[in-house]
Short mmCIF file of C-alpha atoms in Angstrom, two decimals:
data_model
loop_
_atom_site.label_atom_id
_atom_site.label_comp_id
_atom_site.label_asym_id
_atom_site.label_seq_id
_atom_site.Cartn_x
_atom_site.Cartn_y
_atom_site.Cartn_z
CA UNK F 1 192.27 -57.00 -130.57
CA UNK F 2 189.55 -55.95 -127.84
CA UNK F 3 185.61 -55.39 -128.40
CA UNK F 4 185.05 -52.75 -125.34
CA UNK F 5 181.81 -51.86 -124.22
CA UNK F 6 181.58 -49.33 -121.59
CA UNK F 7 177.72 -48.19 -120.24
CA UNK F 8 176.85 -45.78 -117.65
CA UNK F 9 173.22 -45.51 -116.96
CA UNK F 10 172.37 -47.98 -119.86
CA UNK F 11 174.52 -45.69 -122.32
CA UNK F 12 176.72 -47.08 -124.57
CA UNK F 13 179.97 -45.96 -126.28
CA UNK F 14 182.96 -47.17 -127.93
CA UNK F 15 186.60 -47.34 -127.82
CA UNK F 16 189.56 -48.05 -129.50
CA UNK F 17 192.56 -49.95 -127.94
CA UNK F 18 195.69 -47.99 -128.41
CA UNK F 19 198.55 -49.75 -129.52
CA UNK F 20 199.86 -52.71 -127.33
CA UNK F 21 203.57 -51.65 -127.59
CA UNK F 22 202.87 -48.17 -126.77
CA UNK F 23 200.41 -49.03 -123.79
CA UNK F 24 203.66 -51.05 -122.37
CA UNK F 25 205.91 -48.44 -122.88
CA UNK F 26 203.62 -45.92 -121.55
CA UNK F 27 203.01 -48.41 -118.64
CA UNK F 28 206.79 -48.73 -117.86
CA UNK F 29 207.33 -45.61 -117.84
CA UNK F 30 204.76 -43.91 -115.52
CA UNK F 31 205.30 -46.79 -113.11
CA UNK F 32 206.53 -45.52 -109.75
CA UNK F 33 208.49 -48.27 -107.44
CA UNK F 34 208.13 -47.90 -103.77
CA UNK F 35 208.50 -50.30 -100.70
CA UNK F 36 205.67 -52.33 -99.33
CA UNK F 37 204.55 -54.26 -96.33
CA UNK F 38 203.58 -58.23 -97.01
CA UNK F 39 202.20 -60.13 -93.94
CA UNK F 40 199.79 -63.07 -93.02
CA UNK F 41 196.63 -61.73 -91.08
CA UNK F 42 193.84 -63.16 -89.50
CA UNK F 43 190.52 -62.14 -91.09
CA UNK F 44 186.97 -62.77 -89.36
CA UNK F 45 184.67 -64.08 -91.71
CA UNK F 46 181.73 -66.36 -92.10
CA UNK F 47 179.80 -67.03 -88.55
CA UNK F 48 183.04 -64.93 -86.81
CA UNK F 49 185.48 -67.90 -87.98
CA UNK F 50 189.09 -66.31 -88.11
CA UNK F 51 190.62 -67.48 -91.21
CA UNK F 52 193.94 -66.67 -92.95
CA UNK F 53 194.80 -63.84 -95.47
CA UNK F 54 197.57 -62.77 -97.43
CA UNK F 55 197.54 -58.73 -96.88
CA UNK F 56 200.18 -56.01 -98.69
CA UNK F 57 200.45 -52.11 -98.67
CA UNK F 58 202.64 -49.52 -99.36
CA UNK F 59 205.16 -48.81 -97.00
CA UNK F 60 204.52 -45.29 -97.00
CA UNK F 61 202.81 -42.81 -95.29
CA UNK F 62 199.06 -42.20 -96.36
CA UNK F 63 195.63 -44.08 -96.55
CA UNK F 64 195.34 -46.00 -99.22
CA UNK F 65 191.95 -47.56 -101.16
CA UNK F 66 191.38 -51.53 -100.46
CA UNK F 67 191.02 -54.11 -103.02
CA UNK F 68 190.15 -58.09 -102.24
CA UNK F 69 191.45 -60.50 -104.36
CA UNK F 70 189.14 -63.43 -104.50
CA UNK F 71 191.08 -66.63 -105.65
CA UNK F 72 190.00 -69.09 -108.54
CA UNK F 73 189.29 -72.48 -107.92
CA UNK F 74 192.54 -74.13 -107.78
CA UNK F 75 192.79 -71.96 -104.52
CA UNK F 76 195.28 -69.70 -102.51
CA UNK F 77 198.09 -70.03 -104.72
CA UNK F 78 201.06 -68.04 -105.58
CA UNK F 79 199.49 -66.56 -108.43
CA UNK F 80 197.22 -65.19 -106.34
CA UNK F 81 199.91 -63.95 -103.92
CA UNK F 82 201.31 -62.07 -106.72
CA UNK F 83 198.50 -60.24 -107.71
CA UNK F 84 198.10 -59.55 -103.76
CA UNK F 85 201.35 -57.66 -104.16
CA UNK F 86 200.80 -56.56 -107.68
CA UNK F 87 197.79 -54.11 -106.23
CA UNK F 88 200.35 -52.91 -103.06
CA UNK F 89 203.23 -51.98 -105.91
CA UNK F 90 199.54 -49.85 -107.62
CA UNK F 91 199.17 -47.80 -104.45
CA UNK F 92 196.21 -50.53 -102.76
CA UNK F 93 195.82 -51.86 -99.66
CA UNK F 94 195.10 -55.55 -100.79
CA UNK F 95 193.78 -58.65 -98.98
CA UNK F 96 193.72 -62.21 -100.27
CA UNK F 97 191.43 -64.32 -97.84
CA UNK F 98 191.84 -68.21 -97.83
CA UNK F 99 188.45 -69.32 -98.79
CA UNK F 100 189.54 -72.73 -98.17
CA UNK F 101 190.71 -72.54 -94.56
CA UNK F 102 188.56 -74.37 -92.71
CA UNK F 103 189.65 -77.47 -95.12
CA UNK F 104 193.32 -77.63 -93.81
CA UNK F 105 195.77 -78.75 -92.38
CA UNK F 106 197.82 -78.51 -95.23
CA UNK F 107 199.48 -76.92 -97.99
CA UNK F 108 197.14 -74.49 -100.28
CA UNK F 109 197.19 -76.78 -103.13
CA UNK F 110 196.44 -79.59 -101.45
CA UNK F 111 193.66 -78.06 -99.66
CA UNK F 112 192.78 -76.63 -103.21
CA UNK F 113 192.81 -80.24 -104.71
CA UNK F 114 190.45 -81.60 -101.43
CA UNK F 115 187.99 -78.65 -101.84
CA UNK F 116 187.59 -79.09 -105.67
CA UNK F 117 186.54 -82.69 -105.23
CA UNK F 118 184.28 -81.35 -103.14
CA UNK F 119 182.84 -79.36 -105.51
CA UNK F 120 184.35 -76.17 -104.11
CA UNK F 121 182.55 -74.26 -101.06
CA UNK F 122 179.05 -72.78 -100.17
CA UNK F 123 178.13 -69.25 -101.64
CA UNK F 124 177.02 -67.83 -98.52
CA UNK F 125 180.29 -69.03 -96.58
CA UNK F 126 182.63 -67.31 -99.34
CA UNK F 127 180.21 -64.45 -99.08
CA UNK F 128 180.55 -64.05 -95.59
CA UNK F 129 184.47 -64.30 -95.89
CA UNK F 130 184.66 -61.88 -98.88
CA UNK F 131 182.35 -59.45 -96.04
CA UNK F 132 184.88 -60.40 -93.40
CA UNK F 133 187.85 -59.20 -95.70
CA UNK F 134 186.15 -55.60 -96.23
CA UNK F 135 185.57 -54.73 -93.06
CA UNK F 136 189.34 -56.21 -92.36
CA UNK F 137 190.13 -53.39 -94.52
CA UNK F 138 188.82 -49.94 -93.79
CA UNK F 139 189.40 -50.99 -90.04
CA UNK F 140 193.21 -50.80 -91.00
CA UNK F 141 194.13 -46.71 -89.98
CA UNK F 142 195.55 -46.30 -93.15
CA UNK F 143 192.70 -46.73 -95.24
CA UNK F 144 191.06 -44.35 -97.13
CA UNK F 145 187.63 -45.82 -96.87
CA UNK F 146 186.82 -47.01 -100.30
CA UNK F 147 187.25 -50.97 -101.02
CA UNK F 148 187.14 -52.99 -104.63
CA UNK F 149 186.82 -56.28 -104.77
CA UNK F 150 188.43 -58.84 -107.37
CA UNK F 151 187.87 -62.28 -108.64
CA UNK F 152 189.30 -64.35 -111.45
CA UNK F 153 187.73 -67.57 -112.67
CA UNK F 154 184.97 -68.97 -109.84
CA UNK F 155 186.40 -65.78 -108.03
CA UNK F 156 184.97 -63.73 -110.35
CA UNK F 157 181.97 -65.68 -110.22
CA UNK F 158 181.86 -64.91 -106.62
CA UNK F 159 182.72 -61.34 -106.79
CA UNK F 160 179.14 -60.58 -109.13
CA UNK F 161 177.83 -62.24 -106.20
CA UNK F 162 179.39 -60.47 -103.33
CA UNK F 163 178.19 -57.18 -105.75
CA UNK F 164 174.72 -58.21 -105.22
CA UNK F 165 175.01 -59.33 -101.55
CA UNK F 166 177.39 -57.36 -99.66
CA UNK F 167 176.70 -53.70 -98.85
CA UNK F 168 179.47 -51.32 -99.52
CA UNK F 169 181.30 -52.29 -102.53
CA UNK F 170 182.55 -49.52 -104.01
CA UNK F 171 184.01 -51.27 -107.12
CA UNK F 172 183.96 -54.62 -108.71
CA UNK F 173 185.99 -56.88 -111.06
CA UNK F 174 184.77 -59.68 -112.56
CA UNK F 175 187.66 -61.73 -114.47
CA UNK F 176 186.19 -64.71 -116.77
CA UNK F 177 183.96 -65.82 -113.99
CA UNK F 178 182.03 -68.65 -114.76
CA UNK F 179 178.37 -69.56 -114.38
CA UNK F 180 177.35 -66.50 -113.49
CA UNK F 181 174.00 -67.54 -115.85
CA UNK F 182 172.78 -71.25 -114.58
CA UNK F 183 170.28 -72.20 -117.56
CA UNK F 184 169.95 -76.45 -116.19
CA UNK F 185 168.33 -75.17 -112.91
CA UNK F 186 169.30 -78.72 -111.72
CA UNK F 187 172.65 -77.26 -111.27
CA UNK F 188 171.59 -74.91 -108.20
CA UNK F 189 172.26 -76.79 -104.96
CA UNK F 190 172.59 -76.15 -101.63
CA UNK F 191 176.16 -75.01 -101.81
CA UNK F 192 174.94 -72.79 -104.82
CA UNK F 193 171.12 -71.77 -104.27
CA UNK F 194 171.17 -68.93 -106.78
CA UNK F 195 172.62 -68.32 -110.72
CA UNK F 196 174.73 -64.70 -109.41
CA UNK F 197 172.63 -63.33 -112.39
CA UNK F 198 169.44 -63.20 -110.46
CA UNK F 199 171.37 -61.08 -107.96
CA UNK F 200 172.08 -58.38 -110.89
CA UNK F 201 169.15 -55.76 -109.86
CA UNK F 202 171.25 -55.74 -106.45
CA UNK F 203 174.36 -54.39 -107.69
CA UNK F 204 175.18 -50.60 -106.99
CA UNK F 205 178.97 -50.65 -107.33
CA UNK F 206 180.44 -50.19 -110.74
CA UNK F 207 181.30 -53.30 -112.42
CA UNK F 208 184.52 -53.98 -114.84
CA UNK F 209 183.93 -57.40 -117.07
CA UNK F 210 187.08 -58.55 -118.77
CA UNK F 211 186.69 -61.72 -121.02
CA UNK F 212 188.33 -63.93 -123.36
CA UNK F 213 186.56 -64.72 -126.35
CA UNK F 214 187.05 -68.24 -126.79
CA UNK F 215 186.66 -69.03 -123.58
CA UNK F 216 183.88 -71.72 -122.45
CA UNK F 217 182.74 -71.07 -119.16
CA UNK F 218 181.72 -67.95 -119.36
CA UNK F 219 181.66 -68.28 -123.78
CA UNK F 220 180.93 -65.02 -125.84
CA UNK F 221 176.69 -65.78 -125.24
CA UNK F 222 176.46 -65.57 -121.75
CA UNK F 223 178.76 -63.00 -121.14
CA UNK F 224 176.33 -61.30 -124.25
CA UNK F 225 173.39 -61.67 -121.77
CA UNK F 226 174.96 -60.61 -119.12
CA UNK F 227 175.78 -57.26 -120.59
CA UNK F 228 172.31 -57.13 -121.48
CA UNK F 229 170.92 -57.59 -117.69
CA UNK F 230 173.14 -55.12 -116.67
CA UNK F 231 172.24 -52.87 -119.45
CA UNK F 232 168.73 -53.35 -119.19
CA UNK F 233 168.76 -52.92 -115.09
CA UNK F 234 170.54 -49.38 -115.47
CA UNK F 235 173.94 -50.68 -114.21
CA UNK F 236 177.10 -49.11 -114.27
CA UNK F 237 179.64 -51.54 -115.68
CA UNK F 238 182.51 -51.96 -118.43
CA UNK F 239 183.00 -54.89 -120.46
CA UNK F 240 186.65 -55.17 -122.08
CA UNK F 241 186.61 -58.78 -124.36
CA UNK F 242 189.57 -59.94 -125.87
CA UNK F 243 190.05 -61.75 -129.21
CA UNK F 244 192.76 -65.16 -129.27
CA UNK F 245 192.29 -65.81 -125.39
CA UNK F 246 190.08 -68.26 -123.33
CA UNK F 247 190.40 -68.28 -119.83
CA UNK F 248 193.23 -67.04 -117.24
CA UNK F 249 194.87 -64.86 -119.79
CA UNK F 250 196.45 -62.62 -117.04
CA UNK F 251 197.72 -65.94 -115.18
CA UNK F 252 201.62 -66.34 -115.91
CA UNK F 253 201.26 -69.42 -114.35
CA UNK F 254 198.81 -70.45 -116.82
CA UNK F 255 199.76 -71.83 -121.04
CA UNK F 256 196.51 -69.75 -121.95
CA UNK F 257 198.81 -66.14 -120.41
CA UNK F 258 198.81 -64.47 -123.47
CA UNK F 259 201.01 -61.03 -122.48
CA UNK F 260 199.42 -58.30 -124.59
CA UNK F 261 196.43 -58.74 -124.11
CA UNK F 262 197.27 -59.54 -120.29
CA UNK F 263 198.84 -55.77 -120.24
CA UNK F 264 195.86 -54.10 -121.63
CA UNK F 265 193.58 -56.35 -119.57
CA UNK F 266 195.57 -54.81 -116.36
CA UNK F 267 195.49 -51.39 -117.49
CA UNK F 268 191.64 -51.20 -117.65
CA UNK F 269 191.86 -52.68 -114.32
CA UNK F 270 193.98 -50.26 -112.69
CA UNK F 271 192.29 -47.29 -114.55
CA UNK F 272 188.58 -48.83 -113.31
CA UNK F 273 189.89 -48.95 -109.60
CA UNK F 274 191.68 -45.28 -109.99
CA UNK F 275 188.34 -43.93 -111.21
CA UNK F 276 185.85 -45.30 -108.26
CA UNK F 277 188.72 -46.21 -105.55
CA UNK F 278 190.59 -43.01 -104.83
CA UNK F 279 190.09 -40.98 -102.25
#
């Protein structure tokens, strides 16, 4: 079971879920399989640093809107890779950037292990790569012009902050990112200056929240306020919470993957992006 809360403007309506079984079917059956290209790029990003990405499309003629999948915090995984493709199979141009790049040699989980010791990377450096991986996109000649951007645990963290820091974003995703409220201020540092919240009256893309709601980090209160800055502030956005799931439900790499709610949690996704994405 879901609690939806979709605003436009500050106003608020509600929705039922339909079915799970018949959103799968329905899924299944109005899928449409086509080819697609999957390469490694090179991306320039923070300070003009060329980085790695993992970039798909369709294989087909046409221009197609760009998404950028922003990785959690165990880093450029496979996971990640298949959600790259997952968005090419949709009908999107997608790029996933290697945040961690400048920490190799070595393989991504490795490099993911080193960095999260670290305590992960700056803000404004991911920032700066997340920029780098838009403009990557509508230079390609078959874009349509129109880029989303993605992010699932810290990268959805860092995708409300990209919202309210990069110009251009024409959608954005925010998947169970955490700390996007910092009450101890004693956790702002350097590497993380500002709570992404403060950043809020910023934001002029649409935003899509989906949440589990026994997850911790962000739990069913912040993600509460949160709603409430954006509501107050006039935001566009769409909050889709989902009852028995905590964090990285859509992650079939994950034991939390819970697979209905995983399917609805994809559709309002795809539906989001169709809405403010297509040409």
């Amino acid at each position: 079971m879901t609690t939806e809360r979709l605003c436009v403007n500050a106003t608020e309506t509600r929705s039922k879920v339909p079915d799970q079984k018949l959103k799968r079917k329905d899924a299944r059956t109005s899928m449409a399989y086509e080819g697609q290209l999957a390469e490694m790029v090179k991306f320039q990003g923070f300070k003009d640093d060329r980085g790695d990405a993992y970039y798909a499309r369709p294989s087909r003629a046409g221009r197609f809107p760009g998404v950028v999948v922003i990785h959690h915090l165990p880093g450029w995984d496979e996971w990640i890779i298949e959600v790259t493709r997952k968005f090419a199979h949709h009908g999107y141009a997608a790029i996933a950037p290697h945040l961690y790049f400048r920490d190799g040699p070595g393989s991504p989980d490795d490099i993911g292990a080193r960095v999260r010791a670290a305590g992960g990377v700056a803000d404004e450096q991911a920032v700066g790569d997340i920029a780098g991986s838009i403009k990557f996109l509508r230079a390609q000649p078959h874009a349509n012009g129109k880029v989303g951007i993605i992010g699932f645990c810290s990268g959805g963290r860092l995708s409300y902050l990209a919202a309210g820091s990069v110009r251009g974003i024409d959608a954005t995703v925010d998947c169970w990112g955490g700390s996007v409220i910092v009450k101890d201020k004693k956790q702002l540092d350097a590497k993380r200056p500002v709570a992404p919240i403060e950043l809020t009256d910023k934001i002029t893309s649409p935003l899509l929240g989906i949440f589990g709601n026994e997850d911790k980090n962000p739990d069913v209160e912040q993600v509460n306020e949160t709603e409430q800055t954006l509501k107050r502030l006039g935001k566009t956005y769409e909050f889709h919470r989902y009852d028995g799931v905590g964090h990285a439900f859509f992650n079939t790499w994950r034991d939390g993957y819970r697979t209905a709610q995983a399917l609805d949690g994809w559709e309002k996704v795809l539906g989001f992006y169709q809405r403010y994405l297509a040409a």
